């Protein structure tokens, strides 16, 4: 009997290995830093789940800048370019807009964005790795300005990408959008995850359970958890007007089982199946979710 093998990555693309991480990029002293920079803990990673109008306006400002930097990163994501060059582009755009790259100095992380290539699910560290045609690159940008954060990511196709991988990327985007549409006030946050997980499964993919969306405002991750799977009865917070949070599903072509590289950050699929992700920050209004990480 022949057993049909699931196609989970392009033939001929070698499995990733860690590259060389370059020196930390400096941030001008005039740019305000989050409290956690170069500390062992982030005390701002807790806080209210519902935000004042003033905080919401600052999350909006940070989110818009993050979206601008993400767009620049996407334009730079070409064959032959290193992921560290993407970090440089993101870093420079954030600083030009007066924002601090929230990841830089966060719990030991030393770069201005995350670059997660191919089988990397999330938290890839920009390094000397050269992108090839057929790769997919997720860039995750968080900006901090006037005491608030905005967080967004997208997966970009590098050169010519196999149509099966293109499908992974476009369905991951659609999974995020369906989750966003489900984020109506009065519902439990686990409804978002149920919608995402069901949609992803219908396409033969897996929605990664162990990494979640989060409240984002004056704290980078403020304690509110947004699952990307049907977690009920867990994560039963009721979505309410004034909440600002992310939805950021990670979708694996094969199994979502993961392992972490020795760098303490990079999360890869165990089966080395390709994985894609999209993320927006939004505010909940009486009308429903309003996207903030937009240009
Ligand atoms: N931006 C990521 C998120 O969506 C968090 C990155 S934290 C880092 O939550 F330290 F890995 F950069
Ligand atoms: Co996030
Ligand atoms: Co992010």
mmCIF file of C-alpha atoms and ligand atoms in Angstrom:
data_model
loop_
_atom_site.group_PDB
_atom_site.id
_atom_site.type_symbol
_atom_site.label_atom_id
_atom_site.label_comp_id
_atom_site.label_asym_id
_atom_site.label_seq_id
_atom_site.Cartn_x
_atom_site.Cartn_y
_atom_site.Cartn_z
ATOM 1 C CA UNK A 1 0.000 0.000 0.000
ATOM 2 C CA UNK A 2 1.260 3.494 -0.790
ATOM 3 C CA UNK A 3 0.707 6.184 1.794
ATOM 4 C CA UNK A 4 0.119 9.697 0.446
ATOM 5 C CA UNK A 5 2.754 12.037 1.926
ATOM 6 C CA UNK A 6 1.622 15.548 2.723
ATOM 7 C CA UNK A 7 3.623 18.240 0.887
ATOM 8 C CA UNK A 8 5.002 20.543 3.567
ATOM 9 C CA UNK A 9 7.946 22.402 2.005
ATOM 10 C CA UNK A 10 9.571 22.972 -1.380
ATOM 11 C CA UNK A 11 12.060 20.380 -2.545
ATOM 12 C CA UNK A 12 15.580 21.695 -2.877
ATOM 13 C CA UNK A 13 15.400 24.369 -0.211
ATOM 14 C CA UNK A 14 17.801 23.381 2.537
ATOM 15 C CA UNK A 15 16.682 23.461 6.144
ATOM 16 C CA UNK A 16 17.707 26.683 7.904
ATOM 17 C CA UNK A 17 20.652 26.931 10.262
ATOM 18 C CA UNK A 18 21.460 29.933 12.440
ATOM 19 C CA UNK A 19 23.517 32.657 10.745
ATOM 20 C CA UNK A 20 25.772 35.247 12.333
ATOM 21 C CA UNK A 21 24.038 37.972 14.338
ATOM 22 C CA UNK A 22 25.514 41.430 13.810
ATOM 23 C CA UNK A 23 26.087 44.137 16.411
ATOM 24 C CA UNK A 24 23.228 45.923 18.107
ATOM 25 C CA UNK A 25 21.991 49.026 16.292
ATOM 26 C CA UNK A 26 22.167 52.263 18.292
ATOM 27 C CA UNK A 27 19.101 54.364 19.074
ATOM 28 C CA UNK A 28 19.565 58.146 19.451
ATOM 29 C CA UNK A 29 19.278 59.343 23.060
ATOM 30 C CA UNK A 30 16.372 61.679 22.182
ATOM 31 C CA UNK A 31 14.107 58.672 21.534
ATOM 32 C CA UNK A 32 12.110 57.588 24.594
ATOM 33 C CA UNK A 33 12.812 53.993 25.704
ATOM 34 C CA UNK A 34 10.357 51.534 27.248
ATOM 35 C CA UNK A 35 11.095 50.799 30.929
ATOM 36 C CA UNK A 36 12.184 47.190 30.290
ATOM 37 C CA UNK A 37 15.125 47.912 27.988
ATOM 38 C CA UNK A 38 18.124 45.869 29.155
ATOM 39 C CA UNK A 39 16.372 44.713 32.354
ATOM 40 C CA UNK A 40 15.673 41.029 33.160
ATOM 41 C CA UNK A 41 11.947 41.615 33.433
ATOM 42 C CA UNK A 42 9.295 43.812 31.833
ATOM 43 C CA UNK A 43 7.170 45.215 34.658
ATOM 44 C CA UNK A 44 4.976 46.902 32.029
ATOM 45 C CA UNK A 45 3.965 43.415 30.779
ATOM 46 C CA UNK A 46 0.864 43.667 32.952
ATOM 47 C CA UNK A 47 -1.832 46.302 33.093
ATOM 48 C CA UNK A 48 -5.440 47.144 32.401
ATOM 49 C CA UNK A 49 -7.126 45.400 29.459
ATOM 50 C CA UNK A 50 -9.359 48.381 28.677
ATOM 51 C CA UNK A 51 -7.630 51.589 27.632
ATOM 52 C CA UNK A 52 -8.458 55.281 28.021
ATOM 53 C CA UNK A 53 -9.068 57.428 24.931
ATOM 54 C CA UNK A 54 -5.625 58.975 25.471
ATOM 55 C CA UNK A 55 -3.837 55.620 25.498
ATOM 56 C CA UNK A 56 -5.810 54.478 22.443
ATOM 57 C CA UNK A 57 -4.614 57.531 20.482
ATOM 58 C CA UNK A 58 -1.021 56.711 21.401
ATOM 59 C CA UNK A 59 -1.432 53.050 20.412
ATOM 60 C CA UNK A 60 -2.837 54.350 17.133
ATOM 61 C CA UNK A 61 0.255 56.494 16.549
ATOM 62 C CA UNK A 62 2.671 53.656 17.393
ATOM 63 C CA UNK A 63 0.675 51.251 15.224
ATOM 64 C CA UNK A 64 0.774 53.518 12.182
ATOM 65 C CA UNK A 65 4.545 53.867 12.447
ATOM 66 C CA UNK A 66 4.932 50.092 12.814
ATOM 67 C CA UNK A 67 2.842 49.648 9.655
ATOM 68 C CA UNK A 68 5.070 52.071 7.725
ATOM 69 C CA UNK A 69 8.209 50.189 8.777
ATOM 70 C CA UNK A 70 6.598 46.849 7.896
ATOM 71 C CA UNK A 71 5.799 48.087 4.408
ATOM 72 C CA UNK A 72 9.418 49.169 3.897
ATOM 73 C CA UNK A 73 10.590 45.741 5.115
ATOM 74 C CA UNK A 74 8.329 44.046 2.580
ATOM 75 C CA UNK A 75 9.802 46.078 -0.262
ATOM 76 C CA UNK A 76 13.315 45.089 0.847
ATOM 77 C CA UNK A 77 12.523 41.352 1.061
ATOM 78 C CA UNK A 78 14.186 40.183 -2.175
ATOM 79 C CA UNK A 79 16.402 37.247 -3.170
ATOM 80 C CA UNK A 80 20.034 37.849 -2.195
ATOM 81 C CA UNK A 81 19.192 40.125 0.745
ATOM 82 C CA UNK A 82 20.061 39.152 4.340
ATOM 83 C CA UNK A 83 17.525 39.184 7.145
ATOM 84 C CA UNK A 84 19.875 41.586 8.965
ATOM 85 C CA UNK A 85 19.375 44.094 6.135
ATOM 86 C CA UNK A 86 15.623 43.854 6.824
ATOM 87 C CA UNK A 87 16.388 44.679 10.459
ATOM 88 C CA UNK A 88 18.359 47.728 9.342
ATOM 89 C CA UNK A 89 15.461 48.970 7.189
ATOM 90 C CA UNK A 90 12.950 48.528 10.036
ATOM 91 C CA UNK A 91 15.273 50.136 12.573
ATOM 92 C CA UNK A 92 15.925 53.178 10.396
ATOM 93 C CA UNK A 93 12.252 53.791 9.543
ATOM 94 C CA UNK A 94 11.178 53.530 13.198
ATOM 95 C CA UNK A 95 13.864 55.971 14.286
ATOM 96 C CA UNK A 96 13.088 58.413 11.473
ATOM 97 C CA UNK A 97 9.549 58.554 12.873
ATOM 98 C CA UNK A 98 10.777 59.108 16.428
ATOM 99 C CA UNK A 99 9.799 55.611 17.598
ATOM 100 C CA UNK A 100 11.792 53.024 19.581
ATOM 101 C CA UNK A 101 11.929 49.427 18.206
ATOM 102 C CA UNK A 102 10.063 47.665 21.045
ATOM 103 C CA UNK A 103 11.914 44.363 20.645
ATOM 104 C CA UNK A 104 15.388 45.937 21.054
ATOM 105 C CA UNK A 105 16.480 45.071 24.600
ATOM 106 C CA UNK A 106 13.225 43.228 25.432
ATOM 107 C CA UNK A 107 14.024 40.301 27.784
ATOM 108 C CA UNK A 108 17.420 39.823 26.156
ATOM 109 C CA UNK A 109 16.303 40.188 22.522
ATOM 110 C CA UNK A 110 18.884 42.290 20.623
ATOM 111 C CA UNK A 111 17.279 43.209 17.290
ATOM 112 C CA UNK A 112 14.748 45.762 16.052
ATOM 113 C CA UNK A 113 12.277 43.269 14.567
ATOM 114 C CA UNK A 114 11.777 39.518 14.158
ATOM 115 C CA UNK A 115 12.469 37.881 10.779
ATOM 116 C CA UNK A 116 10.948 34.410 10.541
ATOM 117 C CA UNK A 117 11.884 32.610 7.332
ATOM 118 C CA UNK A 118 10.251 29.448 5.913
ATOM 119 C CA UNK A 119 9.993 26.856 8.742
ATOM 120 C CA UNK A 120 10.492 29.497 11.437
ATOM 121 C CA UNK A 121 7.129 29.925 13.188
ATOM 122 C CA UNK A 122 8.071 33.132 15.029
ATOM 123 C CA UNK A 123 10.814 35.087 16.840
ATOM 124 C CA UNK A 124 13.490 34.545 14.196
ATOM 125 C CA UNK A 125 16.512 36.771 14.859
ATOM 126 C CA UNK A 126 17.766 38.870 11.913
ATOM 127 C CA UNK A 127 21.206 37.584 10.908
ATOM 128 C CA UNK A 128 23.505 36.881 7.953
ATOM 129 C CA UNK A 129 21.056 34.414 6.352
ATOM 130 C CA UNK A 130 20.579 35.248 2.660
ATOM 131 C CA UNK A 131 17.044 34.935 1.321
ATOM 132 C CA UNK A 132 16.452 32.850 -1.788
ATOM 133 C CA UNK A 133 13.743 32.926 -4.434
ATOM 134 C CA UNK A 134 10.933 30.677 -3.186
ATOM 135 C CA UNK A 135 11.351 31.646 0.469
ATOM 136 C CA UNK A 136 8.679 33.263 2.613
ATOM 137 C CA UNK A 137 9.725 35.870 5.152
ATOM 138 C CA UNK A 138 7.641 37.058 8.069
ATOM 139 C CA UNK A 139 8.694 40.414 9.462
ATOM 140 C CA UNK A 140 7.257 41.383 12.864
ATOM 141 C CA UNK A 141 7.580 45.052 13.825
ATOM 142 C CA UNK A 142 6.614 46.709 17.097
ATOM 143 C CA UNK A 143 6.985 50.461 17.573
ATOM 144 C CA UNK A 144 7.002 52.397 20.869
ATOM 145 C CA UNK A 145 6.248 56.113 20.997
ATOM 146 C CA UNK A 146 4.760 58.441 23.617
ATOM 147 C CA UNK A 147 4.539 55.549 26.070
ATOM 148 C CA UNK A 148 2.577 53.077 23.935
ATOM 149 C CA UNK A 149 3.250 50.191 21.553
ATOM 150 C CA UNK A 150 1.784 49.089 18.206
ATOM 151 C CA UNK A 151 2.538 45.592 16.860
ATOM 152 C CA UNK A 152 2.148 44.176 13.348
ATOM 153 C CA UNK A 153 3.576 41.514 11.088
ATOM 154 C CA UNK A 154 3.195 40.119 7.584
ATOM 155 C CA UNK A 155 4.605 37.295 5.506
ATOM 156 C CA UNK A 156 6.241 38.318 2.225
ATOM 157 C CA UNK A 157 6.986 36.150 -0.791
ATOM 158 C CA UNK A 158 10.636 36.308 -1.846
ATOM 159 C CA UNK A 159 11.046 36.033 -5.630
ATOM 160 C CA UNK A 160 8.995 33.225 -7.231
ATOM 161 C CA UNK A 161 7.112 31.178 -4.650
ATOM 162 C CA UNK A 162 5.539 27.735 -5.207
ATOM 163 C CA UNK A 163 1.750 28.110 -5.604
ATOM 164 C CA UNK A 164 1.215 25.707 -2.694
ATOM 165 C CA UNK A 165 3.248 28.029 -0.466
ATOM 166 C CA UNK A 166 1.370 31.032 -1.893
ATOM 167 C CA UNK A 167 -1.819 29.309 -0.745
ATOM 168 C CA UNK A 168 -0.403 28.944 2.781
ATOM 169 C CA UNK A 169 0.412 32.659 2.845
ATOM 170 C CA UNK A 170 -2.938 33.843 1.517
ATOM 171 C CA UNK A 171 -4.983 31.533 3.779
ATOM 172 C CA UNK A 172 -2.951 32.684 6.793
ATOM 173 C CA UNK A 173 -3.899 36.257 5.957
ATOM 174 C CA UNK A 174 -7.528 35.245 5.546
ATOM 175 C CA UNK A 175 -7.405 33.383 8.895
ATOM 176 C CA UNK A 176 -6.289 36.593 10.603
ATOM 177 C CA UNK A 177 -9.015 38.619 8.864
ATOM 178 C CA UNK A 178 -11.720 36.112 9.907
ATOM 179 C CA UNK A 179 -10.455 36.272 13.477
ATOM 180 C CA UNK A 180 -10.603 40.069 13.357
ATOM 181 C CA UNK A 181 -14.191 40.047 12.046
ATOM 182 C CA UNK A 182 -15.165 37.733 14.918
ATOM 183 C CA UNK A 183 -13.778 40.155 17.540
ATOM 184 C CA UNK A 184 -17.109 41.742 18.498
ATOM 185 C CA UNK A 185 -17.758 43.283 21.907
ATOM 186 C CA UNK A 186 -19.636 40.945 24.266
ATOM 187 C CA UNK A 187 -18.047 37.731 22.966
ATOM 188 C CA UNK A 188 -15.329 35.781 24.771
ATOM 189 C CA UNK A 189 -11.863 36.074 23.205
ATOM 190 C CA UNK A 190 -11.840 32.305 22.612
ATOM 191 C CA UNK A 191 -14.402 32.864 19.844
ATOM 192 C CA UNK A 192 -11.578 34.483 17.834
ATOM 193 C CA UNK A 193 -9.444 31.370 18.198
ATOM 194 C CA UNK A 194 -12.292 29.018 17.323
ATOM 195 C CA UNK A 195 -12.941 30.851 14.049
ATOM 196 C CA UNK A 196 -9.239 30.895 13.137
ATOM 197 C CA UNK A 197 -8.538 27.246 13.982
ATOM 198 C CA UNK A 198 -11.604 25.971 12.103
ATOM 199 C CA UNK A 199 -10.774 28.027 9.010
ATOM 200 C CA UNK A 200 -7.141 26.903 8.960
ATOM 201 C CA UNK A 201 -8.074 23.222 9.424
ATOM 202 C CA UNK A 202 -10.442 23.392 6.444
ATOM 203 C CA UNK A 203 -7.400 24.165 4.290
ATOM 204 C CA UNK A 204 -5.414 21.243 5.691
ATOM 205 C CA UNK A 205 -3.130 23.421 7.820
ATOM 206 C CA UNK A 206 -2.599 23.767 11.573
ATOM 207 C CA UNK A 207 -3.043 26.893 13.689
ATOM 208 C CA UNK A 208 -0.198 27.063 16.231
ATOM 209 C CA UNK A 209 -1.608 26.951 19.778
ATOM 210 C CA UNK A 210 1.382 27.817 21.899
ATOM 211 C CA UNK A 211 1.900 31.406 20.681
ATOM 212 C CA UNK A 212 -0.968 33.824 21.053
ATOM 213 C CA UNK A 213 -2.153 37.321 20.382
ATOM 214 C CA UNK A 214 -2.032 39.742 23.294
ATOM 215 C CA UNK A 215 -3.206 43.000 24.744
ATOM 216 C CA UNK A 216 -0.861 45.779 23.615
ATOM 217 C CA UNK A 217 -0.944 49.352 24.906
ATOM 218 C CA UNK A 218 1.399 50.911 27.483
ATOM 219 C CA UNK A 219 2.738 47.374 27.943
ATOM 220 C CA UNK A 220 4.132 45.351 25.001
ATOM 221 C CA UNK A 221 2.217 42.232 26.164
ATOM 222 C CA UNK A 222 -0.154 43.451 28.866
ATOM 223 C CA UNK A 223 -1.517 40.136 30.134
ATOM 224 C CA UNK A 224 -4.641 39.799 27.979
ATOM 225 C CA UNK A 225 -4.252 36.600 25.922
ATOM 226 C CA UNK A 226 -5.903 36.111 22.517
ATOM 227 C CA UNK A 227 -5.819 32.415 21.549
ATOM 228 C CA UNK A 228 -5.642 31.254 17.936
ATOM 229 C CA UNK A 229 -7.442 27.974 18.693
ATOM 230 C CA UNK A 230 -10.650 26.817 20.305
ATOM 231 C CA UNK A 231 -9.492 27.186 23.899
ATOM 232 C CA UNK A 232 -12.923 27.274 25.612
ATOM 233 C CA UNK A 233 -13.481 27.281 28.542
ATOM 234 C CA UNK A 234 -9.995 28.773 28.831
ATOM 235 C CA UNK A 235 -9.325 32.408 27.856
ATOM 236 C CA UNK A 236 -12.870 33.559 28.582
ATOM 237 C CA UNK A 237 -12.199 37.322 28.826
ATOM 238 C CA UNK A 238 -15.109 39.201 27.322
ATOM 239 C CA UNK A 239 -14.192 41.495 24.421
ATOM 240 C CA UNK A 240 -15.039 45.060 25.442
ATOM 241 C CA UNK A 241 -14.989 48.548 23.978
ATOM 242 C CA UNK A 242 -11.607 50.182 24.614
ATOM 243 C CA UNK A 243 -9.544 46.985 24.467
ATOM 244 C CA UNK A 244 -6.445 47.187 22.259
ATOM 245 C CA UNK A 245 -4.957 43.842 21.284
ATOM 246 C CA UNK A 246 -3.350 41.836 18.498
ATOM 247 C CA UNK A 247 -4.573 38.896 16.469
ATOM 248 C CA UNK A 248 -1.580 37.088 14.948
ATOM 249 C CA UNK A 249 -2.197 33.477 13.883
ATOM 250 C CA UNK A 250 0.759 31.301 12.914
ATOM 251 C CA UNK A 251 -0.186 28.631 10.371
ATOM 252 C CA UNK A 252 1.904 25.515 9.657
ATOM 253 C CA UNK A 253 1.626 23.497 6.446
ATOM 254 C CA UNK A 254 2.397 20.308 8.362
ATOM 255 C CA UNK A 255 2.438 19.778 12.109
ATOM 256 C CA UNK A 256 2.449 22.688 14.543
ATOM 257 C CA UNK A 257 4.822 20.786 16.863
ATOM 258 C CA UNK A 258 7.750 23.091 17.432
ATOM 259 C CA UNK A 259 11.234 23.323 18.884
ATOM 260 C CA UNK A 260 13.442 26.243 19.775
ATOM 261 C CA UNK A 261 16.968 26.892 18.574
ATOM 262 C CA UNK A 262 19.769 27.239 21.127
ATOM 263 C CA UNK A 263 19.573 31.036 20.666
ATOM 264 C CA UNK A 264 16.616 30.925 23.059
ATOM 265 C CA UNK A 265 14.258 32.642 20.606
ATOM 266 C CA UNK A 266 13.888 31.084 17.149
ATOM 267 C CA UNK A 267 10.846 28.773 17.052
ATOM 268 C CA UNK A 268 10.779 26.275 14.141
ATOM 269 C CA UNK A 269 8.354 23.537 13.132
ATOM 270 C CA UNK A 270 9.694 20.113 14.161
ATOM 271 C CA UNK A 271 8.827 18.664 10.757
ATOM 272 C CA UNK A 272 10.379 21.750 9.097
ATOM 273 C CA UNK A 273 7.090 22.457 7.332
ATOM 274 C CA UNK A 274 6.723 26.054 6.151
ATOM 275 C CA UNK A 275 4.802 28.394 8.430
ATOM 276 C CA UNK A 276 3.210 31.791 7.754
ATOM 277 C CA UNK A 277 1.812 34.515 10.009
ATOM 278 C CA UNK A 278 0.022 37.874 9.880
ATOM 279 C CA UNK A 279 -0.647 40.314 12.725
ATOM 280 C CA UNK A 280 -2.648 43.477 13.297
ATOM 281 C CA UNK A 281 -3.202 45.633 16.366
ATOM 282 C CA UNK A 282 -6.820 46.777 16.758
ATOM 283 C CA UNK A 283 -9.052 48.725 19.102
ATOM 284 C CA UNK A 284 -12.533 47.496 19.964
ATOM 285 C CA UNK A 285 -15.259 50.081 19.420
ATOM 286 C CA UNK A 286 -19.027 49.780 19.867
ATOM 287 C CA UNK A 287 -19.073 48.979 16.130
ATOM 288 C CA UNK A 288 -16.507 46.163 16.431
ATOM 289 C CA UNK A 289 -12.761 46.012 15.745
ATOM 290 C CA UNK A 290 -10.951 48.958 14.163
ATOM 291 C CA UNK A 291 -7.523 48.172 12.703
ATOM 292 C CA UNK A 292 -4.723 50.453 13.954
ATOM 293 C CA UNK A 293 -1.693 48.971 12.180
ATOM 294 C CA UNK A 294 -2.629 50.566 8.873
ATOM 295 C CA UNK A 295 -0.963 53.258 6.797
HETATM 296 N N1 LIG B 1 6.183 41.214 18.127
HETATM 297 C C1 LIG B 1 6.100 39.900 18.724
HETATM 298 C C2 LIG B 1 4.641 39.666 19.003
HETATM 299 O O1 LIG B 1 3.879 39.726 18.091
HETATM 300 C C3 LIG B 1 6.924 39.787 19.967
HETATM 301 C C4 LIG B 1 8.362 39.733 19.698
HETATM 302 S S1 LIG B 1 9.173 39.690 21.197
HETATM 303 C C5 LIG B 1 10.770 39.436 20.732
HETATM 304 O O2 LIG B 1 4.184 39.512 20.090
HETATM 305 F F1 LIG B 1 11.450 39.644 21.806
HETATM 306 F F2 LIG B 1 10.881 38.223 20.245
HETATM 307 F F3 LIG B 1 11.106 40.268 19.815
HETATM 308 CO CO1 LIG B 2 2.204 40.628 18.873
HETATM 309 CO CO1 LIG B 3 4.393 41.231 16.686
#
